């Protein structure tokens, strides 16, 4: 399953979905990879990762079966 | 507690109010959030709201569960609009009903404050000067 992108993160990447590289097995590694590939993400106030529709800590492991999403600062309401 | 949660193109205060009205409730509090025609004194033409719908619904359900745990509230409606919204359009409605007004005010404020912090919905602002943020 790919990595879903929303809001400013989608605009920075230029696509709504990214393929997850094989070597990424936890949230911290995913964030490091995202910041390396898309340095502009570091300018956002925050970047959260959701795993299976729940906010995930950096230590959380991820597998290719998980639904992963990049969540820039939310601005609903 | 009875809960109505929805995310769709167009929402109304009436549907939220109709859902929360109940004979056992004497206090109905409604927060309606509408699109402003300016941000920090810069004219705004429209907003575009997008959401990660499955997670947004899940986060709204978590807020409802917190409300149910904290306050003696009988009914809660949380509606959010998506898509293009123009000044004056309704973007969000939180409606709470309880036996008395005090807890309904508190629960309503908590629900909208938490929604703005945790629910994955994003707005893009289209300014009159052409900038899009």
PDB file of C-alpha atoms in Angstrom:
ATOM      1  CA  UNK A   1       0.000   0.000   0.000  1.00  0.00           C
ATOM      2  CA  UNK A   2       1.318   3.472  -0.816  1.00  0.00           C
ATOM      3  CA  UNK A   3       1.870   6.483   1.400  1.00  0.00           C
ATOM      4  CA  UNK A   4      -1.055   8.931   1.284  1.00  0.00           C
ATOM      5  CA  UNK A   5      -0.273  12.653   1.228  1.00  0.00           C
ATOM      6  CA  UNK A   6      -2.603  15.484   2.172  1.00  0.00           C
ATOM      7  CA  UNK A   7      -2.703  19.285   2.307  1.00  0.00           C
ATOM      8  CA  UNK A   8       0.642  21.064   2.138  1.00  0.00           C
ATOM      9  CA  UNK A   9       2.513  17.725   2.078  1.00  0.00           C
ATOM     10  CA  UNK A  10       0.670  16.744  -1.096  1.00  0.00           C
ATOM     11  CA  UNK A  11       1.500  20.099  -2.673  1.00  0.00           C
ATOM     12  CA  UNK A  12       5.194  19.752  -1.771  1.00  0.00           C
ATOM     13  CA  UNK A  13       5.472  16.215  -3.133  1.00  0.00           C
ATOM     14  CA  UNK A  14       3.329  17.061  -6.154  1.00  0.00           C
ATOM     15  CA  UNK A  15       1.513  13.728  -5.922  1.00  0.00           C
ATOM     16  CA  UNK A  16      -1.235  12.319  -3.662  1.00  0.00           C
ATOM     17  CA  UNK A  17       0.412   8.903  -3.167  1.00  0.00           C
ATOM     18  CA  UNK A  18       4.020   7.733  -2.890  1.00  0.00           C
ATOM     19  CA  UNK A  19       5.419   4.204  -3.043  1.00  0.00           C
ATOM     20  CA  UNK A  20       6.947   3.128   0.248  1.00  0.00           C
ATOM     21  CA  UNK A  21      10.601   2.116  -0.137  1.00  0.00           C
ATOM     22  CA  UNK A  22      11.328  -1.399   1.148  1.00  0.00           C
ATOM     23  CA  UNK A  23      13.874  -0.276   3.742  1.00  0.00           C
ATOM     24  CA  UNK A  24      11.334   1.803   5.665  1.00  0.00           C
ATOM     25  CA  UNK A  25      10.012  -0.225   8.577  1.00  0.00           C
ATOM     26  CA  UNK A  26       9.179   2.420  11.193  1.00  0.00           C
ATOM     27  CA  UNK A  27       7.799   5.942  11.446  1.00  0.00           C
ATOM     28  CA  UNK A  28      11.132   7.605  12.297  1.00  0.00           C
ATOM     29  CA  UNK A  29      12.802   6.139   9.195  1.00  0.00           C
ATOM     30  CA  UNK A  30       9.842   7.186   7.065  1.00  0.00           C
ATOM     31  CA  UNK A  31      10.045  10.779   8.312  1.00  0.00           C
ATOM     32  CA  UNK A  32      13.819  10.916   7.713  1.00  0.00           C
ATOM     33  CA  UNK A  33      13.316   9.605   4.176  1.00  0.00           C
ATOM     34  CA  UNK A  34      10.513  12.118   3.473  1.00  0.00           C
ATOM     35  CA  UNK A  35      12.636  15.035   4.727  1.00  0.00           C
ATOM     36  CA  UNK A  36      15.540  13.881   2.563  1.00  0.00           C
ATOM     37  CA  UNK A  37      13.478  13.515  -0.606  1.00  0.00           C
ATOM     38  CA  UNK A  38      11.286  16.582   0.032  1.00  0.00           C
ATOM     39  CA  UNK A  39      13.344  19.060   2.123  1.00  0.00           C
ATOM     40  CA  UNK A  40      10.507  21.623   1.975  1.00  0.00           C
ATOM     41  CA  UNK A  41       8.549  19.430   4.386  1.00  0.00           C
ATOM     42  CA  UNK A  42      10.900  20.661   7.108  1.00  0.00           C
ATOM     43  CA  UNK A  43       9.415  24.132   6.745  1.00  0.00           C
ATOM     44  CA  UNK A  44       6.012  22.912   7.925  1.00  0.00           C
ATOM     45  CA  UNK A  45       5.136  23.536  11.574  1.00  0.00           C
ATOM     46  CA  UNK A  46       4.686  19.808  12.062  1.00  0.00           C
ATOM     47  CA  UNK A  47       4.512  16.590  10.106  1.00  0.00           C
ATOM     48  CA  UNK A  48       2.623  13.722  11.700  1.00  0.00           C
ATOM     49  CA  UNK A  49       2.399  10.206  10.376  1.00  0.00           C
ATOM     50  CA  UNK A  50      -0.819   8.241  10.675  1.00  0.00           C
ATOM     51  CA  UNK A  51      -0.731   4.461  10.578  1.00  0.00           C
ATOM     52  CA  UNK A  52      -4.061   2.785   9.918  1.00  0.00           C
ATOM     53  CA  UNK A  53      -5.862   6.091  10.482  1.00  0.00           C
ATOM     54  CA  UNK A  54      -4.313   6.771  13.883  1.00  0.00           C
ATOM     55  CA  UNK A  55      -1.540   9.236  14.781  1.00  0.00           C
ATOM     56  CA  UNK A  56       1.657   7.228  15.244  1.00  0.00           C
ATOM     57  CA  UNK A  57       4.748   7.725  17.410  1.00  0.00           C
ATOM     58  CA  UNK A  58       8.209   7.724  15.814  1.00  0.00           C
ATOM     59  CA  UNK A  59       8.912   4.289  17.264  1.00  0.00           C
ATOM     60  CA  UNK A  60       5.911   2.610  15.664  1.00  0.00           C
ATOM     61  CA  UNK A  61       6.750  -0.121  13.181  1.00  0.00           C
ATOM     62  CA  UNK A  62       5.098  -0.104   9.777  1.00  0.00           C
ATOM     63  CA  UNK A  63       4.592  -2.816   7.205  1.00  0.00           C
ATOM     64  CA  UNK A  64       3.490  -2.824   3.610  1.00  0.00           C
ATOM     65  CA  UNK A  65      -0.009  -3.857   4.727  1.00  0.00           C
ATOM     66  CA  UNK A  66      -0.490  -0.679   6.775  1.00  0.00           C
ATOM     67  CA  UNK A  67      -2.361   2.390   5.548  1.00  0.00           C
ATOM     68  CA  UNK A  68       0.181   5.171   5.977  1.00  0.00           C
ATOM     69  CA  UNK A  69      -0.537   8.887   5.649  1.00  0.00           C
ATOM     70  CA  UNK A  70       1.494  12.078   5.914  1.00  0.00           C
ATOM     71  CA  UNK A  71      -0.423  14.630   7.971  1.00  0.00           C
ATOM     72  CA  UNK A  72       0.710  18.273   7.768  1.00  0.00           C
ATOM     73  CA  UNK A  73      -0.703  20.777  10.303  1.00  0.00           C
ATOM     74  CA  UNK A  74      -4.487  20.415  10.194  1.00  0.00           C
ATOM     75  CA  UNK A  75      -6.668  23.476   9.588  1.00  0.00           C
ATOM     76  CA  UNK A  76     -10.283  22.411   9.762  1.00  0.00           C
ATOM     77  CA  UNK A  77     -13.065  24.471  11.269  1.00  0.00           C
TER      78      UNK A  77
ATOM     79  CA  UNK B   1     -25.200   9.779  24.093  1.00  0.00           C
ATOM     80  CA  UNK B   2     -26.579   9.945  20.542  1.00  0.00           C
ATOM     81  CA  UNK B   3     -24.004  11.007  17.959  1.00  0.00           C
ATOM     82  CA  UNK B   4     -24.239  12.385  14.424  1.00  0.00           C
ATOM     83  CA  UNK B   5     -20.944  12.763  12.555  1.00  0.00           C
ATOM     84  CA  UNK B   6     -20.748  13.702   8.895  1.00  0.00           C
ATOM     85  CA  UNK B   7     -18.391  15.197   6.326  1.00  0.00           C
ATOM     86  CA  UNK B   8     -19.916  16.285   3.020  1.00  0.00           C
ATOM     87  CA  UNK B   9     -20.102  19.091   0.456  1.00  0.00           C
ATOM     88  CA  UNK B  10     -22.900  21.062   2.090  1.00  0.00           C
ATOM     89  CA  UNK B  11     -23.956  21.103   5.731  1.00  0.00           C
ATOM     90  CA  UNK B  12     -26.726  23.010   7.503  1.00  0.00           C
ATOM     91  CA  UNK B  13     -27.354  24.213  11.036  1.00  0.00           C
ATOM     92  CA  UNK B  14     -30.908  22.902  10.685  1.00  0.00           C
ATOM     93  CA  UNK B  15     -29.894  19.246  10.308  1.00  0.00           C
ATOM     94  CA  UNK B  16     -27.639  19.473  13.367  1.00  0.00           C
ATOM     95  CA  UNK B  17     -30.344  21.169  15.438  1.00  0.00           C
ATOM     96  CA  UNK B  18     -32.984  18.680  14.310  1.00  0.00           C
ATOM     97  CA  UNK B  19     -30.725  15.815  15.403  1.00  0.00           C
ATOM     98  CA  UNK B  20     -29.939  17.136  18.878  1.00  0.00           C
ATOM     99  CA  UNK B  21     -33.436  18.230  19.904  1.00  0.00           C
ATOM    100  CA  UNK B  22     -34.892  15.829  22.453  1.00  0.00           C
ATOM    101  CA  UNK B  23     -37.638  16.070  25.108  1.00  0.00           C
ATOM    102  CA  UNK B  24     -35.190  15.403  27.937  1.00  0.00           C
ATOM    103  CA  UNK B  25     -32.892  18.243  26.882  1.00  0.00           C
ATOM    104  CA  UNK B  26     -33.419  21.843  27.916  1.00  0.00           C
ATOM    105  CA  UNK B  27     -30.177  23.298  26.611  1.00  0.00           C
ATOM    106  CA  UNK B  28     -29.026  23.265  23.005  1.00  0.00           C
ATOM    107  CA  UNK B  29     -25.735  24.930  22.143  1.00  0.00           C
ATOM    108  CA  UNK B  30     -24.636  25.344  18.544  1.00  0.00           C
ATOM    109  CA  UNK B  31     -21.299  26.522  17.226  1.00  0.00           C
ATOM    110  CA  UNK B  32     -21.402  27.485  13.562  1.00  0.00           C
ATOM    111  CA  UNK B  33     -18.120  28.218  11.807  1.00  0.00           C
ATOM    112  CA  UNK B  34     -18.422  30.171   8.576  1.00  0.00           C
ATOM    113  CA  UNK B  35     -15.951  31.368   5.974  1.00  0.00           C
ATOM    114  CA  UNK B  36     -14.522  34.840   6.701  1.00  0.00           C
ATOM    115  CA  UNK B  37     -13.961  37.290   3.848  1.00  0.00           C
ATOM    116  CA  UNK B  38     -10.485  38.154   5.136  1.00  0.00           C
ATOM    117  CA  UNK B  39      -7.452  36.714   6.890  1.00  0.00           C
ATOM    118  CA  UNK B  40      -5.292  39.228   8.751  1.00  0.00           C
ATOM    119  CA  UNK B  41      -6.878  42.087   6.773  1.00  0.00           C
ATOM    120  CA  UNK B  42      -6.233  40.448   3.376  1.00  0.00           C
ATOM    121  CA  UNK B  43      -9.403  39.849   1.348  1.00  0.00           C
ATOM    122  CA  UNK B  44     -10.214  36.146   0.838  1.00  0.00           C
ATOM    123  CA  UNK B  45     -12.169  34.984  -2.227  1.00  0.00           C
ATOM    124  CA  UNK B  46     -12.767  31.388  -1.167  1.00  0.00           C
ATOM    125  CA  UNK B  47     -11.473  28.451   0.804  1.00  0.00           C
ATOM    126  CA  UNK B  48     -10.993  24.908  -0.368  1.00  0.00           C
ATOM    127  CA  UNK B  49     -11.372  22.190   2.262  1.00  0.00           C
ATOM    128  CA  UNK B  50     -10.002  18.696   1.778  1.00  0.00           C
ATOM    129  CA  UNK B  51      -9.954  15.848   4.243  1.00  0.00           C
ATOM    130  CA  UNK B  52      -8.599  12.386   4.918  1.00  0.00           C
ATOM    131  CA  UNK B  53     -12.137  11.212   5.347  1.00  0.00           C
ATOM    132  CA  UNK B  54     -11.750   7.815   6.993  1.00  0.00           C
ATOM    133  CA  UNK B  55      -9.346   9.167   9.608  1.00  0.00           C
ATOM    134  CA  UNK B  56     -11.305  12.401  10.051  1.00  0.00           C
ATOM    135  CA  UNK B  57     -14.447  10.409  10.891  1.00  0.00           C
ATOM    136  CA  UNK B  58     -12.419   8.262  13.283  1.00  0.00           C
ATOM    137  CA  UNK B  59     -10.935  11.329  15.034  1.00  0.00           C
ATOM    138  CA  UNK B  60     -14.384  12.917  15.300  1.00  0.00           C
ATOM    139  CA  UNK B  61     -15.649   9.698  16.904  1.00  0.00           C
ATOM    140  CA  UNK B  62     -12.798   9.937  19.427  1.00  0.00           C
ATOM    141  CA  UNK B  63     -13.863  13.492  20.283  1.00  0.00           C
ATOM    142  CA  UNK B  64     -17.443  12.301  20.759  1.00  0.00           C
ATOM    143  CA  UNK B  65     -16.215   9.530  23.068  1.00  0.00           C
ATOM    144  CA  UNK B  66     -14.268  12.091  25.117  1.00  0.00           C
ATOM    145  CA  UNK B  67     -17.338  14.328  25.344  1.00  0.00           C
ATOM    146  CA  UNK B  68     -19.434  11.379  26.519  1.00  0.00           C
ATOM    147  CA  UNK B  69     -16.824  10.588  29.163  1.00  0.00           C
ATOM    148  CA  UNK B  70     -16.480  14.122  30.491  1.00  0.00           C
ATOM    149  CA  UNK B  71     -19.974  15.587  30.460  1.00  0.00           C
ATOM    150  CA  UNK B  72     -23.581  14.564  30.973  1.00  0.00           C
ATOM    151  CA  UNK B  73     -24.539  15.349  27.389  1.00  0.00           C
ATOM    152  CA  UNK B  74     -27.400  13.574  25.626  1.00  0.00           C
ATOM    153  CA  UNK B  75     -26.796  14.450  21.988  1.00  0.00           C
ATOM    154  CA  UNK B  76     -23.882  15.636  19.871  1.00  0.00           C
ATOM    155  CA  UNK B  77     -23.719  16.501  16.180  1.00  0.00           C
ATOM    156  CA  UNK B  78     -20.432  17.274  14.426  1.00  0.00           C
ATOM    157  CA  UNK B  79     -20.655  18.244  10.759  1.00  0.00           C
ATOM    158  CA  UNK B  80     -17.860  19.493   8.515  1.00  0.00           C
ATOM    159  CA  UNK B  81     -18.071  20.717   4.939  1.00  0.00           C
ATOM    160  CA  UNK B  82     -15.528  20.011   2.186  1.00  0.00           C
ATOM    161  CA  UNK B  83     -14.835  21.462  -1.237  1.00  0.00           C
ATOM    162  CA  UNK B  84     -14.999  25.093  -2.354  1.00  0.00           C
ATOM    163  CA  UNK B  85     -16.486  27.411   0.274  1.00  0.00           C
ATOM    164  CA  UNK B  86     -17.149  31.106  -0.143  1.00  0.00           C
ATOM    165  CA  UNK B  87     -17.448  33.913   2.434  1.00  0.00           C
ATOM    166  CA  UNK B  88     -20.561  33.323   4.502  1.00  0.00           C
ATOM    167  CA  UNK B  89     -20.715  29.599   3.724  1.00  0.00           C
ATOM    168  CA  UNK B  90     -20.946  27.182   6.611  1.00  0.00           C
ATOM    169  CA  UNK B  91     -17.753  25.166   7.172  1.00  0.00           C
ATOM    170  CA  UNK B  92     -18.430  23.420  10.476  1.00  0.00           C
ATOM    171  CA  UNK B  93     -21.273  22.900  12.942  1.00  0.00           C
ATOM    172  CA  UNK B  94     -21.013  21.500  16.451  1.00  0.00           C
ATOM    173  CA  UNK B  95     -24.342  21.048  18.223  1.00  0.00           C
ATOM    174  CA  UNK B  96     -24.754  19.758  21.754  1.00  0.00           C
ATOM    175  CA  UNK B  97     -27.874  19.091  23.808  1.00  0.00           C
ATOM    176  CA  UNK B  98     -28.067  18.391  27.512  1.00  0.00           C
ATOM    177  CA  UNK B  99     -30.564  18.745  30.315  1.00  0.00           C
ATOM    178  CA  UNK B 100     -29.067  22.093  31.330  1.00  0.00           C
ATOM    179  CA  UNK B 101     -27.030  24.645  29.397  1.00  0.00           C
ATOM    180  CA  UNK B 102     -23.759  24.695  31.349  1.00  0.00           C
ATOM    181  CA  UNK B 103     -22.381  21.347  30.272  1.00  0.00           C
ATOM    182  CA  UNK B 104     -23.575  21.916  26.705  1.00  0.00           C
ATOM    183  CA  UNK B 105     -21.480  25.119  26.452  1.00  0.00           C
ATOM    184  CA  UNK B 106     -18.424  23.358  27.865  1.00  0.00           C
ATOM    185  CA  UNK B 107     -18.784  20.278  25.678  1.00  0.00           C
ATOM    186  CA  UNK B 108     -19.362  22.355  22.540  1.00  0.00           C
ATOM    187  CA  UNK B 109     -16.223  24.441  23.135  1.00  0.00           C
ATOM    188  CA  UNK B 110     -14.165  21.332  23.817  1.00  0.00           C
ATOM    189  CA  UNK B 111     -15.437  19.623  20.666  1.00  0.00           C
ATOM    190  CA  UNK B 112     -14.650  22.493  18.277  1.00  0.00           C
ATOM    191  CA  UNK B 113     -11.277  23.234  19.918  1.00  0.00           C
ATOM    192  CA  UNK B 114     -10.252  19.581  19.697  1.00  0.00           C
ATOM    193  CA  UNK B 115     -11.552  19.210  16.143  1.00  0.00           C
ATOM    194  CA  UNK B 116      -9.302  22.064  15.055  1.00  0.00           C
ATOM    195  CA  UNK B 117      -6.301  20.375  16.677  1.00  0.00           C
ATOM    196  CA  UNK B 118      -6.715  16.729  15.708  1.00  0.00           C
ATOM    197  CA  UNK B 119      -9.107  16.102  12.827  1.00  0.00           C
ATOM    198  CA  UNK B 120      -7.294  15.719   9.482  1.00  0.00           C
ATOM    199  CA  UNK B 121      -9.036  18.413   7.460  1.00  0.00           C
ATOM    200  CA  UNK B 122      -7.123  21.114   5.611  1.00  0.00           C
ATOM    201  CA  UNK B 123      -8.107  24.437   4.143  1.00  0.00           C
ATOM    202  CA  UNK B 124      -6.448  26.264   1.312  1.00  0.00           C
ATOM    203  CA  UNK B 125      -7.018  30.020   1.194  1.00  0.00           C
ATOM    204  CA  UNK B 126      -7.492  31.804  -2.124  1.00  0.00           C
ATOM    205  CA  UNK B 127      -6.689  35.493  -1.626  1.00  0.00           C
ATOM    206  CA  UNK B 128      -8.018  38.326  -3.775  1.00  0.00           C
ATOM    207  CA  UNK B 129      -4.436  39.240  -4.722  1.00  0.00           C
ATOM    208  CA  UNK B 130      -4.001  35.835  -6.371  1.00  0.00           C
ATOM    209  CA  UNK B 131      -1.958  34.122  -3.682  1.00  0.00           C
ATOM    210  CA  UNK B 132      -3.011  30.626  -2.638  1.00  0.00           C
ATOM    211  CA  UNK B 133      -1.895  29.421   0.788  1.00  0.00           C
TER     212      UNK B 133
END
